[in-house]
Amino acid sequence: MAMCSSFCPQIPHHLRCRGTPINPFSLSARTFSSYISNSSSQATEKPARVGFLGIGIMGSPMAQNLIKAGCDLTVWNRTKNKCDPLISLGAKYKSSPEEVAASCDVTFAMLADPRSAMDVAFGKCGAASGMGPGKGYVDVSTVDGPTSKLISEHIKSTGALFLEAPVSGSKKPAEDGQLIFLTAGDKYLYEKVAPLLDIMGKSRFYLGDIGNGAAMKLVVNMIMGSMMASFSEGLLLSEKVGLDPKVLVEVVSQGAISAPMYSTKGPSMIQSLYPTAFPLKHQQKDLRLALGLAESVSQPIPIAAAANELYKVAKSKGLSDEDFSAVIEALKAKSQHSPNDQ
Ligand SMILES: NC(=O)C1=CN([C@@H]2O[C@H](COP(=O)(O)OP(=O)(O)OC[C@H]3O[C@@H](n4cnc5c(N)ncnc54)[C@H](OP(=O)(O)O)[C@@H]3O)[C@@H](O)[C@H]2O)C=CC1
Ligand SMILES: O=CCCC(=O)O
């Protein structure tokens, strides 16, 4: 368990065995009382009833890890057939977010963007209609602070608790239970869902008031979006001046600007392949939201603003559902010129 914040309960790694969701906090909460905290043996009781809304690239492996850990999981997705593999693994299915929330102690939501996060949380048959005292709602989608605050207000007006908990880490870390949770909101709920976060992630940060988790996530993804745009420029420039971009990837990997993202995505970018882990449309959404965040405090972010334009060009070229590394295609288009150009 990585060091998170002074508020963060430190759980020794040996207490985080797969299939044994064990955490000392589980003893105190009534709604979560079915957790056991026996660090020396396998869990003999099932965890509390957990809901999961939004079974996309991220939601699917996160939900799967909860099932594998023995959680009593109920799922919902707008496109129902994406729930089928989870149902095969033992998940229950309900036909609306309201029904999931009504039947669960804590409900997670992993939705595409602010609009869908709000619709699912408090739209027609939304989760809020099924919430009430003793329940918790944990939104792990990447949204902006104002959206998160609105969702929080709707959930809390029912008497339930709310935690925002966007994640750093992509498809593979989600599959491997290695996500990083950036949480804010009700501290009590944070402590109660810690065992569930520890099933899906490798670390968690508690950042205080609602909006802080969203802001942290947007800052991280703003940096990531600019890094990928810059890396794309480097790959194309190296090739144009007669260098082997594969060697560039190797050189970068050995130096101070080394990043797993470059080593992982560089080789496929060189082949113009963009297998989707993080959809480009979501990266552009995050840059857009980061620009709004910066605007709200009059902070100039010109690099991110330029990167955002590039992702918009990539979207206009039909690359929304490709991996965000496909942003390189926007630069290829830009750099095309006639042989007569100087
Ligand atoms: N992929 C990644 O690497 C990461 C993504 N994120 C963030 O996580 C969130 C989910 O991402 P990801 O799983 O990749 O995205 P996907 O596009 O794969 O999944 C989006 C989910 O939102 C649902 N959805 C979209 N619109 C609506 C709507 N109007 N009403 C109800 N449900 C809707 C989709 O349902 P349906 O199946 O019906 O379309 C799907 O379940 C995003 O906020 C993203 O920014 C965070 C970290 C990493
Ligand atoms: O929001 C997406 C983040 C992807 C990552 O952290 O690798």
PDB file of N, CA, C and O and ligand atoms in Angstrom, residues 168-170 217 221 224 278, ligand 2:
ATOM      1  N   SER A 168      -6.503   7.360 -11.354  1.00  0.00           N
ATOM      2  CA  SER A 168      -5.363   7.457 -12.258  1.00  0.00           C
ATOM      3  C   SER A 168      -4.984   6.016 -12.581  1.00  0.00           C
ATOM      4  O   SER A 168      -5.040   5.147 -11.712  1.00  0.00           O
ATOM      5  N   GLY A 169      -4.588   5.795 -13.840  1.00  0.00           N
ATOM      6  CA  GLY A 169      -4.346   4.419 -14.279  1.00  0.00           C
ATOM      7  C   GLY A 169      -5.383   4.063 -15.317  1.00  0.00           C
ATOM      8  O   GLY A 169      -6.518   4.533 -15.247  1.00  0.00           O
ATOM      9  N   SER A 170      -4.959   3.220 -16.262  1.00  0.00           N
ATOM     10  CA  SER A 170      -5.809   2.944 -17.415  1.00  0.00           C
ATOM     11  C   SER A 170      -6.341   1.503 -17.384  1.00  0.00           C
ATOM     12  O   SER A 170      -6.483   0.912 -16.311  1.00  0.00           O
ATOM     13  N   LYS A 217      -7.346  14.945 -10.471  1.00  0.00           N
ATOM     14  CA  LYS A 217      -7.426  14.084 -11.660  1.00  0.00           C
ATOM     15  C   LYS A 217      -7.258  14.920 -12.939  1.00  0.00           C
ATOM     16  O   LYS A 217      -6.555  14.517 -13.873  1.00  0.00           O
ATOM     17  N   ASN A 221      -4.323  14.553 -15.752  1.00  0.00           N
ATOM     18  CA  ASN A 221      -4.618  14.242 -17.152  1.00  0.00           C
ATOM     19  C   ASN A 221      -4.278  15.384 -18.099  1.00  0.00           C
ATOM     20  O   ASN A 221      -4.017  15.160 -19.283  1.00  0.00           O
ATOM     21  N   MET A 224      -0.745  14.710 -18.743  1.00  0.00           N
ATOM     22  CA  MET A 224      -0.618  13.536 -19.605  1.00  0.00           C
ATOM     23  C   MET A 224      -0.966  13.865 -21.063  1.00  0.00           C
ATOM     24  O   MET A 224      -0.274  13.425 -21.998  1.00  0.00           O
ATOM     25  N   PHE A 278      -7.330   4.190 -23.370  1.00  0.00           N
ATOM     26  CA  PHE A 278      -7.956   5.444 -22.925  1.00  0.00           C
ATOM     27  C   PHE A 278      -8.445   6.170 -24.185  1.00  0.00           C
ATOM     28  O   PHE A 278      -7.637   6.682 -24.956  1.00  0.00           O
TER      29      PHE A 278
HETATM   30  O1  LIG B   2      -7.880   9.071 -17.369  1.00  0.00           O
HETATM   31  C1  LIG B   2      -7.110   8.271 -17.878  1.00  0.00           C
HETATM   32  C2  LIG B   2      -5.795   8.052 -17.319  1.00  0.00           C
HETATM   33  C3  LIG B   2      -4.986   7.041 -18.033  1.00  0.00           C
HETATM   34  C4  LIG B   2      -3.735   6.743 -17.247  1.00  0.00           C
HETATM   35  O2  LIG B   2      -3.592   7.212 -16.103  1.00  0.00           O
HETATM   36  O3  LIG B   2      -2.915   6.001 -17.791  1.00  0.00           O
END
